[in-house]
CSV table of C-alpha atoms in Angstrom, one decimal:
chain,number,residue,atom,x,y,z
H,1,MET,CA,-6.7,-3.7,-67.2
H,2,ASN,CA,-10.3,-3.5,-65.8
H,3,ASP,CA,-12.3,-0.6,-64.3
H,4,TYR,CA,-9.3,1.3,-63.2
H,5,GLU,CA,-7.7,1.6,-66.6
H,6,ARG,CA,-6.2,5.0,-67.5
H,7,LYS,CA,-7.7,6.3,-64.2
H,8,THR,CA,-6.2,8.5,-61.6
H,9,VAL,CA,-4.6,7.5,-58.2
H,10,LEU,CA,-4.7,10.2,-55.6
H,11,ILE,CA,-1.9,9.9,-53.0
H,12,ALA,CA,-1.8,12.1,-49.8
H,13,PRO,CA,1.2,11.8,-47.4
H,14,LEU,CA,1.3,13.2,-43.9
H,15,ASP,CA,3.6,16.1,-43.3
H,16,TRP,CA,5.2,14.9,-40.0
H,17,GLY,CA,8.9,14.9,-40.9
H,18,LEU,CA,9.8,13.4,-44.3
H,19,GLY,CA,9.3,9.7,-43.7
H,20,HIS,CA,5.7,9.4,-44.8
H,21,ALA,CA,6.4,11.3,-48.0
H,22,THR,CA,9.6,9.5,-48.9
H,23,ARG,CA,8.0,6.0,-48.3
H,24,MET,CA,5.4,7.0,-51.0
H,25,ILE,CA,8.1,7.3,-53.6
H,26,PRO,CA,8.1,3.5,-54.4
H,27,VAL,CA,4.2,3.4,-54.4
H,28,ILE,CA,4.2,6.3,-57.0
H,29,ARG,CA,6.9,4.7,-59.2
H,30,PHE,CA,5.2,1.4,-59.2
H,31,LEU,CA,1.6,2.7,-59.9
H,32,SER,CA,2.6,5.3,-62.3
H,33,THR,CA,3.3,2.5,-65.0
H,34,GLU,CA,-0.4,1.9,-65.2
H,35,TYR,CA,-2.1,5.0,-63.7
H,36,GLU,CA,-1.9,8.7,-63.6
H,37,VAL,CA,-0.6,9.4,-60.2
H,38,ILE,CA,-1.3,12.7,-58.4
H,39,VAL,CA,0.3,13.6,-55.1
H,40,ALA,CA,-1.6,16.1,-52.7
H,41,ALA,CA,1.0,17.4,-50.4
H,42,PRO,CA,2.0,20.6,-48.5
H,43,LYS,CA,4.3,22.7,-50.7
H,44,LYS,CA,7.2,22.2,-48.2
H,45,LEU,CA,7.2,18.5,-49.4
H,46,HIS,CA,7.0,19.0,-53.1
H,47,TYR,CA,10.7,18.8,-53.7
H,48,ILE,CA,10.7,15.2,-52.6
H,49,PHE,CA,8.6,14.2,-55.6
H,50,LYS,CA,10.5,15.9,-58.2
H,51,GLU,CA,12.3,12.7,-59.3
H,52,THR,CA,9.0,10.8,-59.6
H,53,PRO,CA,6.5,10.8,-62.5
H,54,ALA,CA,3.7,12.1,-60.2
H,55,LYS,CA,2.0,15.5,-60.6
H,56,VAL,CA,2.1,17.2,-57.5
H,57,LEU,CA,-0.6,19.6,-56.1
H,58,ALA,CA,-0.7,21.9,-53.1
H,59,PHE,CA,-2.7,20.6,-50.2
H,60,PRO,CA,-3.2,21.6,-46.5
H,61,GLY,CA,-0.7,20.2,-44.0
H,62,TYR,CA,-0.7,20.1,-40.3
H,63,ASN,CA,2.8,21.7,-39.8
H,64,ILE,CA,3.2,20.1,-36.4
H,65,GLN,CA,5.7,22.0,-34.2
H,66,TYR,CA,7.7,20.6,-31.3
H,67,PHE,CA,8.2,22.6,-28.2
H,68,ASN,CA,10.5,21.6,-25.2
H,69,LEU,CA,7.6,19.7,-23.9
H,70,PRO,CA,6.3,15.9,-24.0
H,71,LEU,CA,4.9,15.2,-27.4
H,72,TRP,CA,1.4,14.8,-26.2
H,73,LEU,CA,1.3,18.0,-24.6
H,74,SER,CA,2.7,19.7,-27.7
H,75,LEU,CA,-0.1,18.1,-29.7
H,76,LEU,CA,-2.6,19.2,-27.2
H,77,ILE,CA,-1.5,22.9,-27.3
H,78,GLN,CA,-1.8,22.8,-31.1
H,79,GLY,CA,-5.2,21.0,-30.9
H,80,PRO,CA,-7.3,24.0,-32.4
H,81,LYS,CA,-4.8,24.4,-35.1
H,82,ILE,CA,-4.9,20.6,-35.9
H,83,GLY,CA,-8.7,20.8,-35.9
H,84,LEU,CA,-8.8,23.6,-38.3
H,85,ARG,CA,-6.4,21.8,-40.7
H,86,ALA,CA,-8.5,18.7,-40.5
H,87,LEU,CA,-11.5,20.8,-41.7
H,88,GLN,CA,-9.5,22.3,-44.5
H,89,THR,CA,-8.3,18.9,-45.4
H,90,VAL,CA,-11.9,17.5,-45.8
H,91,ARG,CA,-13.0,20.5,-47.9
H,92,THR,CA,-10.0,20.4,-50.2
H,93,THR,CA,-10.3,16.5,-50.5
H,94,ARG,CA,-13.9,17.0,-51.7
H,95,ARG,CA,-12.8,19.7,-54.3
H,96,LEU,CA,-10.0,17.5,-55.6
H,97,ILE,CA,-12.4,14.5,-55.9
H,98,LYS,CA,-14.8,16.5,-57.9
H,99,LYS,CA,-12.0,17.9,-60.2
H,100,LEU,CA,-9.9,14.8,-60.7
H,101,ASN,CA,-12.4,11.9,-60.3
H,102,PRO,CA,-9.8,9.5,-58.9
H,103,ALA,CA,-10.4,5.8,-59.1
H,104,ILE,CA,-8.8,5.4,-55.6
H,105,ILE,CA,-7.4,7.4,-52.8
H,106,ILE,CA,-4.2,6.3,-50.9
H,107,ALA,CA,-3.7,8.3,-47.7
H,108,ASP,CA,-0.5,7.7,-45.7
H,109,ASN,CA,-1.7,8.5,-42.1
H,110,ARG,CA,-4.0,11.2,-43.4
H,111,PRO,CA,-7.3,10.1,-41.8
H,112,PHE,CA,-9.4,12.8,-43.2
H,113,VAL,CA,-8.3,12.2,-46.8
H,114,GLN,CA,-11.1,9.8,-47.7
H,115,SER,CA,-14.5,9.7,-49.3
H,116,LYS,CA,-17.6,7.4,-49.3
H,117,LYS,CA,-17.7,8.1,-53.2
H,118,VAL,CA,-14.3,6.9,-54.0
H,119,LYS,CA,-12.4,3.7,-52.8
H,120,SER,CA,-10.2,5.0,-50.1
H,121,VAL,CA,-7.1,3.1,-48.6
H,122,TYR,CA,-5.2,4.0,-45.4
H,123,ILE,CA,-1.5,3.2,-45.2
H,124,THR,CA,0.1,2.9,-41.8
H,125,HIS,CA,2.6,0.9,-40.0
H,126,GLN,CA,1.0,1.6,-36.5
H,127,LEU,CA,-2.2,-0.2,-35.4
H,128,THR,CA,-0.9,0.0,-31.8
H,129,ILE,CA,0.5,3.4,-30.9
H,130,GLN,CA,3.0,3.2,-28.0
H,131,HIS,CA,2.8,5.5,-25.0
H,132,ASP,CA,4.1,5.0,-21.5
H,133,ASN,CA,0.8,6.2,-19.9
H,134,ALA,CA,-1.7,3.3,-20.3
H,135,VAL,CA,-4.7,5.7,-20.3
H,136,ILE,CA,-3.2,8.0,-23.1
H,137,LYS,CA,-2.2,4.9,-25.0
H,138,LYS,CA,-5.8,3.5,-24.9
H,139,VAL,CA,-7.3,6.8,-26.0
H,140,LEU,CA,-4.8,7.2,-28.9
H,141,ASN,CA,-5.3,3.8,-30.3
H,142,ALA,CA,-9.1,3.8,-29.9
H,143,THR,CA,-9.2,7.2,-31.8
H,144,HIS,CA,-6.7,6.0,-34.5
H,145,ARG,CA,-8.6,2.8,-35.2
H,146,PHE,CA,-11.9,4.6,-35.4
H,147,LEU,CA,-10.6,7.0,-38.0
H,148,ILE,CA,-9.0,4.0,-39.9
H,149,ASN,CA,-12.3,2.1,-40.0
H,150,ARG,CA,-13.8,4.9,-41.9
H,151,PHE,CA,-11.7,3.7,-44.9
H,152,ASP,CA,-12.4,0.8,-47.3
H,153,ALA,CA,-9.1,-0.9,-46.5
H,154,CYS,CA,-5.9,-0.6,-44.6
H,155,TRP,CA,-2.5,-1.4,-46.2
H,156,ILE,CA,0.1,-2.1,-43.5
H,157,ALA,CA,3.7,-1.1,-44.4
H,158,ASP,CA,5.1,-4.2,-42.8
H,159,THR,CA,5.3,-8.0,-43.3
H,160,ASN,CA,2.8,-10.6,-42.1
H,161,ASP,CA,5.1,-11.5,-39.3
H,162,SER,CA,5.6,-7.8,-38.3
H,163,PHE,CA,9.5,-8.0,-39.1
H,164,PHE,CA,9.9,-4.3,-39.4
H,165,ALA,CA,7.5,-2.8,-36.8
H,166,GLY,CA,7.0,-5.5,-34.1
H,167,LYS,CA,3.8,-5.0,-32.1
H,168,LEU,CA,3.3,-1.6,-33.7
H,169,SER,CA,1.7,-3.1,-36.7
H,170,GLN,CA,-0.4,-5.6,-34.8
H,171,GLY,CA,-4.0,-4.8,-34.0
H,172,LYS,CA,-7.6,-5.5,-34.9
H,173,LEU,CA,-9.7,-3.5,-37.5
H,174,LYS,CA,-13.2,-3.7,-38.7
H,175,ILE,CA,-12.1,-3.3,-42.3
H,176,SER,CA,-9.9,-5.4,-44.5
H,177,LYS,CA,-6.2,-5.0,-43.8
H,178,TYR,CA,-3.2,-6.2,-46.0
H,179,PHE,CA,0.4,-6.4,-45.0
H,180,ILE,CA,2.0,-5.0,-48.1
H,181,GLY,CA,5.7,-5.3,-46.9
H,182,GLY,CA,8.3,-2.6,-46.3
H,183,LEU,CA,8.3,0.6,-48.3
H,184,SER,CA,11.6,2.4,-49.2
H,185,ARG,CA,12.6,5.1,-51.5
H,186,PHE,CA,15.5,2.8,-52.4
H,187,SER,CA,13.4,-0.1,-53.8
H,188,THR,CA,14.1,1.2,-57.3
H,189,VAL,CA,17.7,2.3,-56.8
H,190,GLU,CA,21.0,0.7,-55.6
H,191,GLY,CA,24.0,2.1,-54.0
H,192,LYS,CA,26.6,1.7,-56.7
H,193,ASN,CA,29.0,4.5,-57.0
H,194,LYS,CA,31.8,5.2,-54.5
H,195,SER,CA,31.5,7.8,-51.7
H,196,ALA,CA,34.3,9.5,-49.6
H,197,TYR,CA,32.3,9.7,-46.4
H,198,LYS,CA,33.0,7.0,-43.8
H,199,THR,CA,30.8,8.2,-41.0
H,200,VAL,CA,27.2,9.6,-41.8
H,201,CYS,CA,24.7,11.0,-39.6
H,202,VAL,CA,21.1,11.4,-41.0
H,203,LEU,CA,19.1,14.2,-39.5
H,204,SER,CA,15.3,13.8,-39.3
H,205,GLY,CA,12.3,15.1,-37.7
H,206,PRO,CA,10.8,18.7,-37.3
H,207,ASP,CA,12.4,21.6,-35.6
H,208,PRO,CA,13.5,22.7,-33.1
H,209,LYS,CA,14.6,19.2,-32.0
H,210,ARG,CA,16.2,18.5,-35.4
H,211,ALA,CA,18.3,21.8,-35.2
H,212,GLN,CA,19.3,20.8,-31.6
H,213,TRP,CA,20.4,17.4,-32.7
H,214,ALA,CA,22.3,18.9,-35.6
H,215,LYS,CA,24.3,21.0,-33.2
H,216,GLU,CA,25.0,18.0,-31.0
H,217,MET,CA,26.2,15.9,-33.9
H,218,LYS,CA,28.5,18.7,-35.2
H,219,GLU,CA,30.2,18.9,-31.8
H,220,MET,CA,30.5,15.1,-31.6
H,221,PHE,CA,32.2,14.7,-35.0
H,222,SER,CA,34.2,18.0,-35.1
H,223,PHE,CA,37.5,16.1,-35.0
H,224,GLU,CA,36.4,13.2,-37.2
H,225,LYS,CA,37.4,13.4,-40.9
H,226,GLN,CA,35.4,12.1,-43.7
H,227,SER,CA,32.2,12.6,-41.8
H,228,LEU,CA,28.9,13.9,-43.3
H,229,ILE,CA,25.8,15.2,-41.6
H,230,ILE,CA,22.8,14.9,-44.1
H,231,GLY,CA,19.9,17.3,-43.8
H,232,ALA,CA,21.9,20.1,-42.0
H,233,VAL,CA,21.6,22.7,-44.9
H,234,PRO,CA,18.7,23.8,-47.1
H,235,GLY,CA,18.3,22.9,-50.7
H,236,LYS,CA,19.0,19.7,-52.5
H,237,ASN,CA,22.3,17.9,-53.3
H,238,ARG,CA,24.3,20.7,-51.7
H,239,PHE,CA,27.5,20.0,-49.7
H,240,VAL,CA,29.2,22.6,-47.4
H,241,LYS,CA,32.5,22.1,-45.6
H,242,ASP,CA,32.6,23.0,-42.0
H,243,GLY,CA,36.0,22.1,-40.6
H,244,ASN,CA,36.5,18.5,-40.7
H,245,ILE,CA,32.8,17.9,-41.2
H,246,THR,CA,30.8,18.1,-44.4
H,247,LEU,CA,27.2,19.2,-44.0
H,248,SER,CA,24.7,18.4,-46.8
H,249,SER,CA,21.1,19.1,-47.8
H,250,HIS,CA,18.4,16.7,-48.8
H,251,LEU,CA,19.9,14.2,-51.3
H,252,SER,CA,18.5,12.6,-54.4
H,253,ASP,CA,17.8,9.0,-54.1
H,254,ASP,CA,20.7,7.8,-56.1
H,255,LEU,CA,23.2,10.0,-54.3
H,256,PHE,CA,21.7,9.2,-50.9
H,257,ALA,CA,21.8,5.5,-51.7
H,258,ASP,CA,25.6,5.8,-52.6
H,259,VAL,CA,26.5,7.7,-49.4
H,260,LEU,CA,24.7,5.2,-47.1
H,261,PHE,CA,25.9,2.1,-49.0
H,262,ASN,CA,29.6,3.2,-48.7
H,263,ALA,CA,29.4,4.4,-45.1
H,264,GLU,CA,31.3,2.5,-42.5
H,265,LYS,CA,29.3,4.1,-39.5
H,266,ILE,CA,25.8,5.4,-39.8
H,267,ILE,CA,24.0,7.3,-37.0
H,268,THR,CA,20.5,8.1,-37.3
H,269,ARG,CA,17.1,8.6,-35.6
H,270,SER,CA,15.1,5.4,-35.3
H,271,GLY,CA,12.2,6.5,-37.4
H,272,TYR,CA,10.3,3.8,-39.0
H,273,THR,CA,11.0,4.8,-42.6
H,274,THR,CA,14.7,5.3,-42.0
H,275,ILE,CA,14.9,1.8,-40.6
H,276,MET,CA,13.2,0.4,-43.7
H,277,ASP,CA,15.6,2.3,-45.9
H,278,LEU,CA,18.6,0.9,-44.1
H,279,TYR,CA,17.3,-2.6,-44.3
H,280,ARG,CA,16.7,-2.2,-48.0
H,281,LEU,CA,20.3,-1.1,-48.6
H,282,LYS,CA,21.5,-3.8,-46.1
H,283,GLN,CA,23.1,-1.2,-44.0
H,284,ASN,CA,23.8,-1.5,-40.2
H,285,ALA,CA,23.4,1.6,-38.1
H,286,LEU,CA,23.4,3.0,-34.6
H,287,LEU,CA,19.9,4.3,-33.7
H,288,ILE,CA,19.1,7.3,-31.4
H,289,PRO,CA,15.4,7.7,-30.7
H,290,THR,CA,14.0,11.2,-30.7
H,291,PRO,CA,13.3,12.2,-27.1
H,292,GLY,CA,9.6,12.0,-26.1
H,293,GLN,CA,8.6,9.9,-29.1
H,294,GLY,CA,7.4,6.5,-27.8
H,295,GLU,CA,7.4,5.0,-31.3
H,296,GLN,CA,11.1,5.6,-32.0
H,297,LYS,CA,12.0,4.4,-28.4
H,298,TYR,CA,10.2,1.2,-29.0
H,299,LEU,CA,11.7,0.8,-32.5
H,300,ALA,CA,15.1,1.4,-31.2
H,301,ASP,CA,14.6,-1.3,-28.4
H,302,TYR,CA,13.0,-3.7,-30.8
H,303,HIS,CA,15.8,-3.6,-33.4
H,304,ASN,CA,18.6,-3.4,-30.9
H,305,GLY,CA,21.3,-6.1,-30.8
H,306,LEU,CA,21.3,-7.7,-34.2
H,307,TYR,CA,21.5,-5.5,-37.3
H,308,PHE,CA,21.2,-2.3,-35.3
H,309,TYR,CA,22.3,-1.0,-31.9
H,310,LYS,CA,21.1,1.9,-29.8
H,311,PHE,CA,23.7,4.6,-29.8
H,312,VAL,CA,25.2,5.3,-26.4
H,313,SER,CA,28.3,7.5,-27.2
H,314,ASN,CA,30.8,8.3,-30.1
H,315,ARG,CA,33.2,5.9,-28.3
H,316,GLN,CA,30.9,3.0,-28.3
H,317,LYS,CA,32.9,-0.3,-28.5
H,318,ASP,CA,32.3,-4.1,-28.5
H,319,ILE,CA,29.7,-3.6,-31.2
H,320,SER,CA,29.5,-6.6,-33.8
H,321,PHE,CA,26.8,-6.1,-36.3
H,322,HIS,CA,25.2,-9.1,-38.1
H,323,ASP,CA,25.0,-8.9,-41.9
H,324,ILE,CA,21.6,-8.2,-43.1
H,325,PRO,CA,20.6,-11.3,-45.2
H,326,ASN,CA,20.3,-11.0,-49.1
H,327,ASP,CA,16.7,-12.1,-48.9
H,328,ILE,CA,15.7,-9.0,-47.1
H,329,LYS,CA,14.5,-7.7,-50.4
H,330,SER,CA,11.7,-10.2,-50.4
H,331,LYS,CA,10.2,-8.5,-47.2
H,332,PHE,CA,9.4,-5.3,-49.3
H,333,CYS,CA,6.4,-4.2,-51.2
H,334,THR,CA,6.5,-5.1,-55.0
H,335,LYS,CA,4.8,-3.4,-58.0
H,336,GLN,CA,2.9,-6.6,-58.6
H,337,GLN,CA,1.5,-6.6,-55.1
H,338,LEU,CA,0.1,-3.1,-55.4
H,339,LEU,CA,-1.3,-3.6,-58.9
H,340,MET,CA,-2.9,-6.8,-57.8
H,341,LEU,CA,-4.7,-5.1,-54.7
H,342,ILE,CA,-6.0,-2.4,-57.0
H,343,GLU,CA,-6.8,-4.4,-60.2
H,344,ASN,CA,-8.4,-7.4,-58.4
H,345,LYS,CA,-10.2,-5.1,-56.1
H,346,LYS,CA,-8.9,-6.9,-53.0
H,347,SER,CA,-8.4,-3.6,-51.3
């Protein structure tokens, strides 16, 4: 290896739901074979990285909350808190750089985790944020791209032809950008063992909308046997029987892959990381966008009608899914790609 031999890689994922954290799992596993990988994340995300070889450090999070308001208004109300957390992030980043002397920083949608003293890479799948209001959309995208351009490079979690994200991953930057392919926690595991659950619902997103959706799903599947709702109870690898339904906590990668791989029907939010995970396991699903999230609405529409369908009701009929092709794996990021970007200094 060259300049980065036996050096440290610092990875910082956004704490908006779990997707940004879980999609860093393959990045950690790929890079840890050559580097010491340290993850800087809020304590509430630490359990996600227990199965990885990374060392995990406490780091400020934004702790975004949802109210029964449009997303942009919820964010506006929390503006002072977000600003304070951004300042804390900058200060903590400086301390970590001084202490760890990392060779490179990889920030997944953490625009304030960067430094002019250290090569800093921004990971995202959104160069064009979606919003129904044209003015708000323009402001959001201008702000986001301004922040991205402070980095040395941008790694886009999508293919060159924007297979996974559509127009979300399209957009111009002043810095170098690289399409690294999809990122999935299941890139290093396969669903092999049998599972008893035929219908599976995967909860995601922050409360209170997550809790509200859990309640709706419980009512919907109350008479359906062999059904499982993942993410409905705290802890890890816990299963609780609730009538005909089984409720589970967050699942380890191997167990999660087994459950999804064997399911006959999957219902989930149309979060970007979730969609990449399903593609990686070659599993079809019914998608329900989180109300008020333009990105999820766009992704549900974009993927509707071939490998996925938008969920209408539990009695939805006349759905004929196409099989996801075997070569889908070629659309995902590989260890060789990441090492090449770092070692050849192309990033």
